[in-house]
Amino acid sequence: MTVDLRVDLSGMHLKTPLILASGILGLSGRMLAEISKIESIGAVTTKSIGLKPRDGYPNPTIVVLPYGFINSMGLPNPGVESFLAELDEAGGFGSPLIASFYGYNIDEITEVAKIIARHQAVSALELNVSCPHVSGISEIGVKPELVAEAVAKVKKYVDKPLFVKLSPNTHLVVEVARAAAEAGADGVTAVNTVKAIAIDAELCKPILSGVYGGLSGPALKPIALRCVYEIYKEVDIPIIGCGGVSSYLDVVEFMLAGASAVALGSIIALKGVEVFGELARGLSRYLERKGIRSVREIVGLSHR
Ligand code: RRO
């Protein structure tokens, strides 16, 4: 039996439900374009881009744990104008490009969205209001009314699909998703990293230069899965599941919980982009074994 891995995500046609998450290998336009041509990739997401360039935090910016990473990159990015110049030189993309972006207030968010959306290579936008350790950003994503205002304003000017990347650092994740949906968002990405800290017992001080960081990888997975499950149950909006996906079974679980597609992050740092092929093959075998023809049939199936 041949199985169908294609999914439709808010108007985008994806060859598979597997997406490159924001912040992973996504800083250079040329690199993203190369990755987008990998056969088993459904879409690629850029690093979050702001109005002005940002250096990010000095090292150390990553702590490696047995169950994931804590990162505190601090939003390094070249700024929107330089990034668009990179996209001009990147050549064609083999799968849809989702541009992640941020701003420190609603006017700035709208300004960046307008500029990014004009680029023909950009298929959709993902508003990052949930970086857990950059002040001015994380505060927006935990307030449903601010997220609604930002989405409504961006949608006034931008007609490409708009996703909102949600924060797990709140008990309001469903309310924020609902606010985004009611304001006109085309989808949500659930979720960003969990605010975390690591302390050096010898030096008796925090390890990361930015002190706080975001926990990703296997430790995040059950939390992200719970967020996807709750949002699917309460809000009628397409969901990109994100958080600690490491195996094809994780992909299956996120889709059963309600995700239409799944973004991969930390696992790529460990296994490289070959992991997309490995997961797509595992997903196909799972569907064959279950006698399910299309991956679309398993979305939300655990809610029956
Ligand atoms: O750049 C970062 O430090 C970062 C961002 Br923008 C984000 O959204 N989530 C994260 O874990 N790190």
PDB file of C-alpha atoms and ligand atoms in Angstrom:
ATOM      1  CA  MET A   1       0.000   0.000   0.000  1.00  0.00           C
ATOM      2  CA  THR A   2       1.362   3.431  -0.871  1.00  0.00           C
ATOM      3  CA  VAL A   3       0.606   6.038   1.742  1.00  0.00           C
ATOM      4  CA  ASP A   4       0.139   9.750   1.214  1.00  0.00           C
ATOM      5  CA  LEU A   5       2.210  12.070   3.413  1.00  0.00           C
ATOM      6  CA  ARG A   6       0.990  15.307   1.821  1.00  0.00           C
ATOM      7  CA  VAL A   7      -0.781  17.827   4.039  1.00  0.00           C
ATOM      8  CA  ASP A   8      -2.511  21.130   3.389  1.00  0.00           C
ATOM      9  CA  LEU A   9      -1.647  23.723   5.956  1.00  0.00           C
ATOM     10  CA  SER A  10      -3.593  26.981   5.811  1.00  0.00           C
ATOM     11  CA  GLY A  11      -3.371  27.179   2.039  1.00  0.00           C
ATOM     12  CA  MET A  12       0.156  25.769   1.742  1.00  0.00           C
ATOM     13  CA  HIS A  13       0.745  22.390   0.113  1.00  0.00           C
ATOM     14  CA  LEU A  14       3.362  20.367   1.997  1.00  0.00           C
ATOM     15  CA  LYS A  15       4.939  17.169   0.598  1.00  0.00           C
ATOM     16  CA  THR A  16       5.187  15.849   4.158  1.00  0.00           C
ATOM     17  CA  PRO A  17       4.068  17.172   7.564  1.00  0.00           C
ATOM     18  CA  LEU A  18       7.729  17.649   8.604  1.00  0.00           C
ATOM     19  CA  ILE A  19       8.863  21.267   8.972  1.00  0.00           C
ATOM     20  CA  LEU A  20      12.233  22.762   9.857  1.00  0.00           C
ATOM     21  CA  ALA A  21      11.571  24.755  13.070  1.00  0.00           C
ATOM     22  CA  SER A  22      12.628  28.378  13.463  1.00  0.00           C
ATOM     23  CA  GLY A  23      16.130  28.951  14.819  1.00  0.00           C
ATOM     24  CA  ILE A  24      17.614  25.726  13.467  1.00  0.00           C
ATOM     25  CA  LEU A  25      20.050  26.160  10.557  1.00  0.00           C
ATOM     26  CA  GLY A  26      17.761  28.910   9.340  1.00  0.00           C
ATOM     27  CA  LEU A  27      19.904  32.013   9.568  1.00  0.00           C
ATOM     28  CA  SER A  28      21.295  32.121   6.033  1.00  0.00           C
ATOM     29  CA  GLY A  29      18.912  32.302   3.096  1.00  0.00           C
ATOM     30  CA  ARG A  30      21.106  30.134   0.908  1.00  0.00           C
ATOM     31  CA  MET A  31      21.277  27.353   3.514  1.00  0.00           C
ATOM     32  CA  LEU A  32      17.502  27.435   3.955  1.00  0.00           C
ATOM     33  CA  ALA A  33      16.982  27.177   0.204  1.00  0.00           C
ATOM     34  CA  GLU A  34      19.244  24.094   0.091  1.00  0.00           C
ATOM     35  CA  ILE A  35      17.437  22.437   3.008  1.00  0.00           C
ATOM     36  CA  SER A  36      14.043  23.190   1.451  1.00  0.00           C
ATOM     37  CA  LYS A  37      14.963  20.917  -1.462  1.00  0.00           C
ATOM     38  CA  ILE A  38      15.303  17.806   0.714  1.00  0.00           C
ATOM     39  CA  GLU A  39      12.645  15.394  -0.507  1.00  0.00           C
ATOM     40  CA  SER A  40      11.043  14.597   2.841  1.00  0.00           C
ATOM     41  CA  ILE A  41      10.796  18.216   4.032  1.00  0.00           C
ATOM     42  CA  GLY A  42       7.362  19.822   4.034  1.00  0.00           C
ATOM     43  CA  ALA A  43       8.399  23.429   4.749  1.00  0.00           C
ATOM     44  CA  VAL A  44      11.260  25.426   6.254  1.00  0.00           C
ATOM     45  CA  THR A  45      11.126  28.245   8.811  1.00  0.00           C
ATOM     46  CA  THR A  46      13.625  31.101   9.111  1.00  0.00           C
ATOM     47  CA  LYS A  47      15.303  32.294  12.285  1.00  0.00           C
ATOM     48  CA  SER A  48      13.185  35.059  13.806  1.00  0.00           C
ATOM     49  CA  ILE A  49      13.844  38.319  11.974  1.00  0.00           C
ATOM     50  CA  GLY A  50      13.359  41.807  13.430  1.00  0.00           C
ATOM     51  CA  LEU A  51      13.409  45.344  12.096  1.00  0.00           C
ATOM     52  CA  LYS A  52      17.041  45.993  13.087  1.00  0.00           C
ATOM     53  CA  PRO A  53      20.067  43.636  13.228  1.00  0.00           C
ATOM     54  CA  ARG A  54      20.769  42.032  16.622  1.00  0.00           C
ATOM     55  CA  ASP A  55      24.004  40.434  17.786  1.00  0.00           C
ATOM     56  CA  GLY A  56      22.398  38.087  20.290  1.00  0.00           C
ATOM     57  CA  TYR A  57      24.019  37.240  23.615  1.00  0.00           C
ATOM     58  CA  PRO A  58      27.718  36.462  24.121  1.00  0.00           C
ATOM     59  CA  ASN A  59      28.783  32.864  24.827  1.00  0.00           C
ATOM     60  CA  PRO A  60      27.944  30.625  26.564  1.00  0.00           C
ATOM     61  CA  THR A  61      24.588  30.444  24.819  1.00  0.00           C
ATOM     62  CA  ILE A  62      23.867  26.699  24.948  1.00  0.00           C
ATOM     63  CA  VAL A  63      23.772  24.129  27.743  1.00  0.00           C
ATOM     64  CA  VAL A  64      23.606  20.485  26.648  1.00  0.00           C
ATOM     65  CA  LEU A  65      21.602  18.237  28.975  1.00  0.00           C
ATOM     66  CA  PRO A  66      20.881  14.490  28.830  1.00  0.00           C
ATOM     67  CA  TYR A  67      17.255  15.329  27.964  1.00  0.00           C
ATOM     68  CA  GLY A  68      17.577  18.384  25.719  1.00  0.00           C
ATOM     69  CA  PHE A  69      19.181  21.809  25.402  1.00  0.00           C
ATOM     70  CA  ILE A  70      18.824  25.137  27.120  1.00  0.00           C
ATOM     71  CA  ASN A  71      19.544  27.907  24.612  1.00  0.00           C
ATOM     72  CA  SER A  72      19.923  31.592  25.154  1.00  0.00           C
ATOM     73  CA  MET A  73      20.912  32.791  21.685  1.00  0.00           C
ATOM     74  CA  GLY A  74      19.247  36.160  22.256  1.00  0.00           C
ATOM     75  CA  LEU A  75      17.610  36.570  18.845  1.00  0.00           C
ATOM     76  CA  PRO A  76      20.717  37.029  16.690  1.00  0.00           C
ATOM     77  CA  ASN A  77      19.590  38.096  13.204  1.00  0.00           C
ATOM     78  CA  PRO A  78      20.719  40.368  10.386  1.00  0.00           C
ATOM     79  CA  GLY A  79      17.574  42.532  10.405  1.00  0.00           C
ATOM     80  CA  VAL A  80      14.799  42.404   7.853  1.00  0.00           C
ATOM     81  CA  GLU A  81      16.412  44.341   4.985  1.00  0.00           C
ATOM     82  CA  SER A  82      19.630  42.255   4.978  1.00  0.00           C
ATOM     83  CA  PHE A  83      17.645  39.076   5.335  1.00  0.00           C
ATOM     84  CA  LEU A  84      15.525  39.890   2.300  1.00  0.00           C
ATOM     85  CA  ALA A  85      18.711  40.609   0.332  1.00  0.00           C
ATOM     86  CA  GLU A  86      19.892  37.125   1.326  1.00  0.00           C
ATOM     87  CA  LEU A  87      16.630  35.636   0.100  1.00  0.00           C
ATOM     88  CA  ASP A  88      17.132  37.431  -3.235  1.00  0.00           C
ATOM     89  CA  GLU A  89      20.419  35.585  -3.631  1.00  0.00           C
ATOM     90  CA  ALA A  90      19.248  32.253  -2.254  1.00  0.00           C
ATOM     91  CA  GLY A  91      17.800  30.917  -5.507  1.00  0.00           C
ATOM     92  CA  GLY A  92      14.607  28.890  -5.605  1.00  0.00           C
ATOM     93  CA  PHE A  93      13.013  27.058  -2.701  1.00  0.00           C
ATOM     94  CA  GLY A  94      11.915  23.423  -2.993  1.00  0.00           C
ATOM     95  CA  SER A  95       9.198  23.705  -0.340  1.00  0.00           C
ATOM     96  CA  PRO A  96       7.241  26.556   1.275  1.00  0.00           C
ATOM     97  CA  LEU A  97       9.226  29.118   3.244  1.00  0.00           C
ATOM     98  CA  ILE A  98       7.757  30.306   6.528  1.00  0.00           C
ATOM     99  CA  ALA A  99       9.294  33.591   7.686  1.00  0.00           C
ATOM    100  CA  SER A 100       9.527  33.896  11.464  1.00  0.00           C
ATOM    101  CA  PHE A 101       9.527  37.492  12.699  1.00  0.00           C
ATOM    102  CA  TYR A 102       9.208  39.575  15.853  1.00  0.00           C
ATOM    103  CA  GLY A 103       8.846  43.124  17.070  1.00  0.00           C
ATOM    104  CA  TYR A 104       8.897  44.861  20.442  1.00  0.00           C
ATOM    105  CA  ASN A 105       5.455  46.388  20.011  1.00  0.00           C
ATOM    106  CA  ILE A 106       2.478  46.092  17.697  1.00  0.00           C
ATOM    107  CA  ASP A 107       3.544  48.845  15.281  1.00  0.00           C
ATOM    108  CA  GLU A 108       6.976  47.270  14.888  1.00  0.00           C
ATOM    109  CA  ILE A 109       5.496  43.771  14.460  1.00  0.00           C
ATOM    110  CA  THR A 110       3.241  45.145  11.715  1.00  0.00           C
ATOM    111  CA  GLU A 111       6.085  46.983   9.996  1.00  0.00           C
ATOM    112  CA  VAL A 112       8.299  43.865   9.857  1.00  0.00           C
ATOM    113  CA  ALA A 113       5.377  41.718   8.679  1.00  0.00           C
ATOM    114  CA  LYS A 114       4.598  44.101   5.824  1.00  0.00           C
ATOM    115  CA  ILE A 115       8.217  44.130   4.624  1.00  0.00           C
ATOM    116  CA  ILE A 116       8.748  40.356   4.879  1.00  0.00           C
ATOM    117  CA  ALA A 117       5.432  39.442   3.258  1.00  0.00           C
ATOM    118  CA  ARG A 118       6.326  41.413   0.132  1.00  0.00           C
ATOM    119  CA  HIS A 119       9.119  38.946  -0.751  1.00  0.00           C
ATOM    120  CA  GLN A 120       7.929  36.447  -3.340  1.00  0.00           C
ATOM    121  CA  ALA A 121       9.875  33.561  -1.735  1.00  0.00           C
ATOM    122  CA  VAL A 122       7.873  33.880   1.508  1.00  0.00           C
ATOM    123  CA  SER A 123       4.835  31.573   1.606  1.00  0.00           C
ATOM    124  CA  ALA A 124       3.677  32.311   5.167  1.00  0.00           C
ATOM    125  CA  LEU A 125       4.644  34.254   8.295  1.00  0.00           C
ATOM    126  CA  GLU A 126       5.165  33.029  11.840  1.00  0.00           C
ATOM    127  CA  LEU A 127       4.887  35.705  14.524  1.00  0.00           C
ATOM    128  CA  ASN A 128       7.265  34.963  17.398  1.00  0.00           C
ATOM    129  CA  VAL A 129       5.785  36.423  20.579  1.00  0.00           C
ATOM    130  CA  SER A 130       7.182  33.700  22.799  1.00  0.00           C
ATOM    131  CA  CYS A 131      10.996  33.772  23.042  1.00  0.00           C
ATOM    132  CA  PRO A 132      11.205  33.028  26.780  1.00  0.00           C
ATOM    133  CA  HIS A 133      14.338  35.001  27.603  1.00  0.00           C
ATOM    134  CA  VAL A 134      14.265  38.202  25.549  1.00  0.00           C
ATOM    135  CA  SER A 135      12.390  40.875  27.421  1.00  0.00           C
ATOM    136  CA  GLY A 136       9.893  42.806  25.359  1.00  0.00           C
ATOM    137  CA  ILE A 137       9.003  39.662  23.369  1.00  0.00           C
ATOM    138  CA  SER A 138       7.953  37.062  25.923  1.00  0.00           C
ATOM    139  CA  GLU A 139       5.566  39.526  27.595  1.00  0.00           C
ATOM    140  CA  ILE A 140       3.464  39.895  24.427  1.00  0.00           C
ATOM    141  CA  GLY A 141       2.836  36.179  23.941  1.00  0.00           C
ATOM    142  CA  VAL A 142       1.300  35.584  27.365  1.00  0.00           C
ATOM    143  CA  LYS A 143      -1.360  38.289  26.955  1.00  0.00           C
ATOM    144  CA  PRO A 144      -4.301  37.161  24.787  1.00  0.00           C
ATOM    145  CA  GLU A 145      -5.479  40.716  24.138  1.00  0.00           C
ATOM    146  CA  LEU A 146      -2.056  41.866  22.880  1.00  0.00           C
ATOM    147  CA  VAL A 147      -1.717  38.823  20.622  1.00  0.00           C
ATOM    148  CA  ALA A 148      -5.189  39.492  19.209  1.00  0.00           C
ATOM    149  CA  GLU A 149      -4.289  43.116  18.552  1.00  0.00           C
ATOM    150  CA  ALA A 150      -1.031  42.163  16.823  1.00  0.00           C
ATOM    151  CA  VAL A 151      -2.696  39.513  14.645  1.00  0.00           C
ATOM    152  CA  ALA A 152      -5.589  41.765  13.643  1.00  0.00           C
ATOM    153  CA  LYS A 153      -3.222  44.571  12.681  1.00  0.00           C
ATOM    154  CA  VAL A 154      -0.875  42.327  10.681  1.00  0.00           C
ATOM    155  CA  LYS A 155      -3.801  40.677   8.880  1.00  0.00           C
ATOM    156  CA  LYS A 156      -5.062  44.117   7.864  1.00  0.00           C
ATOM    157  CA  TYR A 157      -1.981  44.578   5.706  1.00  0.00           C
ATOM    158  CA  VAL A 158      -0.737  41.063   4.911  1.00  0.00           C
ATOM    159  CA  ASP A 159      -2.680  38.482   2.943  1.00  0.00           C
ATOM    160  CA  LYS A 160      -0.244  35.581   3.313  1.00  0.00           C
ATOM    161  CA  PRO A 161      -1.041  32.933   5.976  1.00  0.00           C
ATOM    162  CA  LEU A 162      -0.085  34.079   9.474  1.00  0.00           C
ATOM    163  CA  PHE A 163       0.897  31.664  12.247  1.00  0.00           C
ATOM    164  CA  VAL A 164       1.516  32.646  15.868  1.00  0.00           C
ATOM    165  CA  LYS A 165       4.208  30.785  17.790  1.00  0.00           C
ATOM    166  CA  LEU A 166       2.777  30.229  21.254  1.00  0.00           C
ATOM    167  CA  SER A 167       4.478  30.250  24.625  1.00  0.00           C
ATOM    168  CA  PRO A 168       4.283  27.281  26.990  1.00  0.00           C
ATOM    169  CA  ASN A 169       5.275  29.638  29.823  1.00  0.00           C
ATOM    170  CA  THR A 170       1.702  30.477  30.775  1.00  0.00           C
ATOM    171  CA  HIS A 171      -1.456  28.714  31.868  1.00  0.00           C
ATOM    172  CA  LEU A 172      -3.207  30.729  29.150  1.00  0.00           C
ATOM    173  CA  VAL A 173      -1.964  28.813  26.115  1.00  0.00           C
ATOM    174  CA  VAL A 174      -5.500  27.922  24.993  1.00  0.00           C
ATOM    175  CA  GLU A 175      -6.736  31.490  25.573  1.00  0.00           C
ATOM    176  CA  VAL A 176      -3.837  32.906  23.563  1.00  0.00           C
ATOM    177  CA  ALA A 177      -4.541  30.430  20.731  1.00  0.00           C
ATOM    178  CA  ARG A 178      -8.222  31.376  20.807  1.00  0.00           C
ATOM    179  CA  ALA A 179      -7.409  35.089  20.762  1.00  0.00           C
ATOM    180  CA  ALA A 180      -5.118  34.532  17.759  1.00  0.00           C
ATOM    181  CA  ALA A 181      -7.777  32.499  15.934  1.00  0.00           C
ATOM    182  CA  GLU A 182     -10.562  35.010  16.589  1.00  0.00           C
ATOM    183  CA  ALA A 183      -8.326  37.862  15.411  1.00  0.00           C
ATOM    184  CA  GLY A 184      -7.785  36.097  12.081  1.00  0.00           C
ATOM    185  CA  ALA A 185      -4.589  34.034  12.471  1.00  0.00           C
ATOM    186  CA  ASP A 186      -4.373  31.156   9.986  1.00  0.00           C
ATOM    187  CA  GLY A 187      -2.603  28.804  12.387  1.00  0.00           C
ATOM    188  CA  VAL A 188      -0.605  28.463  15.589  1.00  0.00           C
ATOM    189  CA  THR A 189       2.731  26.824  16.282  1.00  0.00           C
ATOM    190  CA  ALA A 190       2.668  25.072  19.638  1.00  0.00           C
ATOM    191  CA  VAL A 191       5.091  25.686  21.289  1.00  0.00           C
ATOM    192  CA  ASN A 192       8.264  27.715  21.839  1.00  0.00           C
ATOM    193  CA  THR A 193      10.779  26.657  24.524  1.00  0.00           C
ATOM    194  CA  VAL A 194      10.172  26.531  28.291  1.00  0.00           C
ATOM    195  CA  LYS A 195      11.940  29.203  30.343  1.00  0.00           C
ATOM    196  CA  ALA A 196      14.793  27.515  32.175  1.00  0.00           C
ATOM    197  CA  ILE A 197      18.101  28.093  33.925  1.00  0.00           C
ATOM    198  CA  ALA A 198      21.365  26.185  34.455  1.00  0.00           C
ATOM    199  CA  ILE A 199      23.795  26.840  37.321  1.00  0.00           C
ATOM    200  CA  ASP A 200      27.493  25.955  37.482  1.00  0.00           C
ATOM    201  CA  ALA A 201      28.089  24.357  40.895  1.00  0.00           C
ATOM    202  CA  GLU A 202      31.851  25.038  40.819  1.00  0.00           C
ATOM    203  CA  LEU A 203      31.632  28.687  39.787  1.00  0.00           C
ATOM    204  CA  CYS A 204      28.484  29.156  41.870  1.00  0.00           C
ATOM    205  CA  LYS A 205      26.756  31.177  39.151  1.00  0.00           C
ATOM    206  CA  PRO A 206      24.378  30.797  36.206  1.00  0.00           C
ATOM    207  CA  ILE A 207      26.044  29.227  33.153  1.00  0.00           C
ATOM    208  CA  LEU A 208      24.335  31.154  30.362  1.00  0.00           C
ATOM    209  CA  SER A 209      25.502  34.718  29.777  1.00  0.00           C
ATOM    210  CA  GLY A 210      21.851  35.735  29.442  1.00  0.00           C
ATOM    211  CA  VAL A 211      21.120  33.813  32.705  1.00  0.00           C
ATOM    212  CA  TYR A 212      17.757  32.487  31.436  1.00  0.00           C
ATOM    213  CA  GLY A 213      17.272  30.244  28.442  1.00  0.00           C
ATOM    214  CA  GLY A 214      14.711  28.082  26.672  1.00  0.00           C
ATOM    215  CA  LEU A 215      14.488  24.334  27.285  1.00  0.00           C
ATOM    216  CA  SER A 216      13.977  22.232  24.145  1.00  0.00           C
ATOM    217  CA  GLY A 217      14.348  18.568  23.226  1.00  0.00           C
ATOM    218  CA  PRO A 218      12.804  15.430  24.786  1.00  0.00           C
ATOM    219  CA  ALA A 219      12.127  17.130  28.151  1.00  0.00           C
ATOM    220  CA  LEU A 220       9.804  19.577  26.369  1.00  0.00           C
ATOM    221  CA  LYS A 221       7.854  16.983  24.394  1.00  0.00           C
ATOM    222  CA  PRO A 222       5.108  16.005  26.880  1.00  0.00           C
ATOM    223  CA  ILE A 223       4.445  19.665  27.676  1.00  0.00           C
ATOM    224  CA  ALA A 224       4.224  20.609  23.988  1.00  0.00           C
ATOM    225  CA  LEU A 225       2.028  17.593  23.308  1.00  0.00           C
ATOM    226  CA  ARG A 226      -0.349  18.635  26.097  1.00  0.00           C
ATOM    227  CA  CYS A 227      -0.547  22.173  24.654  1.00  0.00           C
ATOM    228  CA  VAL A 228      -1.398  20.799  21.187  1.00  0.00           C
ATOM    229  CA  TYR A 229      -4.025  18.473  22.679  1.00  0.00           C
ATOM    230  CA  GLU A 230      -5.702  21.256  24.653  1.00  0.00           C
ATOM    231  CA  ILE A 231      -5.677  23.740  21.772  1.00  0.00           C
ATOM    232  CA  TYR A 232      -7.121  21.186  19.322  1.00  0.00           C
ATOM    233  CA  LYS A 233      -9.893  20.402  21.781  1.00  0.00           C
ATOM    234  CA  GLU A 234     -10.873  24.029  22.364  1.00  0.00           C
ATOM    235  CA  VAL A 235      -9.960  26.072  19.284  1.00  0.00           C
ATOM    236  CA  ASP A 236     -10.700  25.512  15.597  1.00  0.00           C
ATOM    237  CA  ILE A 237      -7.340  26.446  14.063  1.00  0.00           C
ATOM    238  CA  PRO A 238      -4.582  24.493  12.264  1.00  0.00           C
ATOM    239  CA  ILE A 239      -1.685  23.634  14.580  1.00  0.00           C
ATOM    240  CA  ILE A 240       2.011  23.066  13.875  1.00  0.00           C
ATOM    241  CA  GLY A 241       3.233  20.862  16.735  1.00  0.00           C
ATOM    242  CA  CYS A 242       6.708  21.766  17.973  1.00  0.00           C
ATOM    243  CA  GLY A 243       8.750  20.637  20.964  1.00  0.00           C
ATOM    244  CA  GLY A 244      11.136  17.731  21.379  1.00  0.00           C
ATOM    245  CA  VAL A 245      10.139  15.669  18.352  1.00  0.00           C
ATOM    246  CA  SER A 246      12.878  13.040  18.026  1.00  0.00           C
ATOM    247  CA  SER A 247      11.279   9.994  16.371  1.00  0.00           C
ATOM    248  CA  TYR A 248       8.509   9.125  13.913  1.00  0.00           C
ATOM    249  CA  LEU A 249       6.402   8.036  16.890  1.00  0.00           C
ATOM    250  CA  ASP A 250       6.689  11.557  18.306  1.00  0.00           C
ATOM    251  CA  VAL A 251       5.393  12.859  14.961  1.00  0.00           C
ATOM    252  CA  VAL A 252       2.488  10.413  15.142  1.00  0.00           C
ATOM    253  CA  GLU A 253       1.687  11.433  18.731  1.00  0.00           C
ATOM    254  CA  PHE A 254       1.641  15.159  17.884  1.00  0.00           C
ATOM    255  CA  MET A 255      -0.658  14.513  14.924  1.00  0.00           C
ATOM    256  CA  LEU A 256      -2.965  12.290  16.986  1.00  0.00           C
ATOM    257  CA  ALA A 257      -3.112  15.136  19.533  1.00  0.00           C
ATOM    258  CA  GLY A 258      -4.246  17.510  16.779  1.00  0.00           C
ATOM    259  CA  ALA A 259      -1.230  18.880  14.910  1.00  0.00           C
ATOM    260  CA  SER A 260      -1.599  19.123  11.110  1.00  0.00           C
ATOM    261  CA  ALA A 261       2.179  19.316  10.764  1.00  0.00           C
ATOM    262  CA  VAL A 262       5.181  18.999  13.070  1.00  0.00           C
ATOM    263  CA  ALA A 263       8.314  21.153  13.344  1.00  0.00           C
ATOM    264  CA  LEU A 264      11.724  19.658  14.157  1.00  0.00           C
ATOM    265  CA  GLY A 265      14.399  21.563  16.067  1.00  0.00           C
ATOM    266  CA  SER A 266      16.794  20.089  18.622  1.00  0.00           C
ATOM    267  CA  ILE A 267      16.927  16.672  16.954  1.00  0.00           C
ATOM    268  CA  ILE A 268      18.517  18.281  13.882  1.00  0.00           C
ATOM    269  CA  ALA A 269      21.371  19.594  16.028  1.00  0.00           C
ATOM    270  CA  LEU A 270      22.019  15.973  17.067  1.00  0.00           C
ATOM    271  CA  LYS A 271      21.313  14.016  13.890  1.00  0.00           C
ATOM    272  CA  GLY A 272      21.516  16.499  11.010  1.00  0.00           C
ATOM    273  CA  VAL A 273      18.949  16.988   8.277  1.00  0.00           C
ATOM    274  CA  GLU A 274      19.040  13.258   7.413  1.00  0.00           C
ATOM    275  CA  VAL A 275      16.541  12.878  10.243  1.00  0.00           C
ATOM    276  CA  PHE A 276      13.776  14.207   7.949  1.00  0.00           C
ATOM    277  CA  GLY A 277      14.128  11.120   5.704  1.00  0.00           C
ATOM    278  CA  GLU A 278      14.299   8.790   8.705  1.00  0.00           C
ATOM    279  CA  LEU A 279      11.095  10.230  10.213  1.00  0.00           C
ATOM    280  CA  ALA A 280       9.224  10.268   6.895  1.00  0.00           C
ATOM    281  CA  ARG A 281      10.070   6.591   6.343  1.00  0.00           C
ATOM    282  CA  GLY A 282       8.991   5.696   9.884  1.00  0.00           C
ATOM    283  CA  LEU A 283       5.752   7.632   9.463  1.00  0.00           C
ATOM    284  CA  SER A 284       4.997   5.851   6.174  1.00  0.00           C
ATOM    285  CA  ARG A 285       5.634   2.437   7.733  1.00  0.00           C
ATOM    286  CA  TYR A 286       3.375   3.305  10.687  1.00  0.00           C
ATOM    287  CA  LEU A 287       0.521   4.296   8.357  1.00  0.00           C
ATOM    288  CA  GLU A 288       0.995   1.153   6.224  1.00  0.00           C
ATOM    289  CA  ARG A 289       0.966  -1.044   9.327  1.00  0.00           C
ATOM    290  CA  LYS A 290      -2.274   0.616  10.474  1.00  0.00           C
ATOM    291  CA  GLY A 291      -3.848   0.447   7.008  1.00  0.00           C
ATOM    292  CA  ILE A 292      -4.246   4.234   6.877  1.00  0.00           C
ATOM    293  CA  ARG A 293      -3.863   5.749   3.392  1.00  0.00           C
ATOM    294  CA  SER A 294      -3.258   9.405   4.246  1.00  0.00           C
ATOM    295  CA  VAL A 295      -1.446  11.025   7.138  1.00  0.00           C
ATOM    296  CA  ARG A 296      -4.252  13.607   7.170  1.00  0.00           C
ATOM    297  CA  GLU A 297      -6.547  10.939   8.626  1.00  0.00           C
ATOM    298  CA  ILE A 298      -4.663  10.766  11.934  1.00  0.00           C
ATOM    299  CA  VAL A 299      -4.905  14.476  12.794  1.00  0.00           C
ATOM    300  CA  GLY A 300      -6.772  14.755  16.092  1.00  0.00           C
ATOM    301  CA  LEU A 301      -7.621  11.044  16.160  1.00  0.00           C
ATOM    302  CA  SER A 302      -6.816  10.714  19.885  1.00  0.00           C
ATOM    303  CA  HIS A 303      -9.810  12.934  20.703  1.00  0.00           C
ATOM    304  CA  ARG A 304     -12.442  10.410  19.595  1.00  0.00           C
TER     305      ARG A 304
HETATM  306  O1  RRO B   1      17.100  33.395  19.864  1.00  0.00           O
HETATM  307  C1  RRO B   1      16.753  32.806  20.903  1.00  0.00           C
HETATM  308  O2  RRO B   1      17.430  32.833  21.933  1.00  0.00           O
HETATM  309  C2  RRO B   1      15.488  32.044  20.965  1.00  0.00           C
HETATM  310  C3  RRO B   1      14.299  32.452  20.381  1.00  0.00           C
HETATM  311 BR1  RRO B   1      14.170  33.951  19.326  1.00  0.00          BR
HETATM  312  C4  RRO B   1      13.100  31.717  20.594  1.00  0.00           C
HETATM  313  O3  RRO B   1      12.001  32.040  20.136  1.00  0.00           O
HETATM  314  N1  RRO B   1      13.181  30.625  21.389  1.00  0.00           N
HETATM  315  C5  RRO B   1      14.336  30.209  21.918  1.00  0.00           C
HETATM  316  O4  RRO B   1      14.356  29.183  22.628  1.00  0.00           O
HETATM  317  N2  RRO B   1      15.486  30.928  21.706  1.00  0.00           N
END
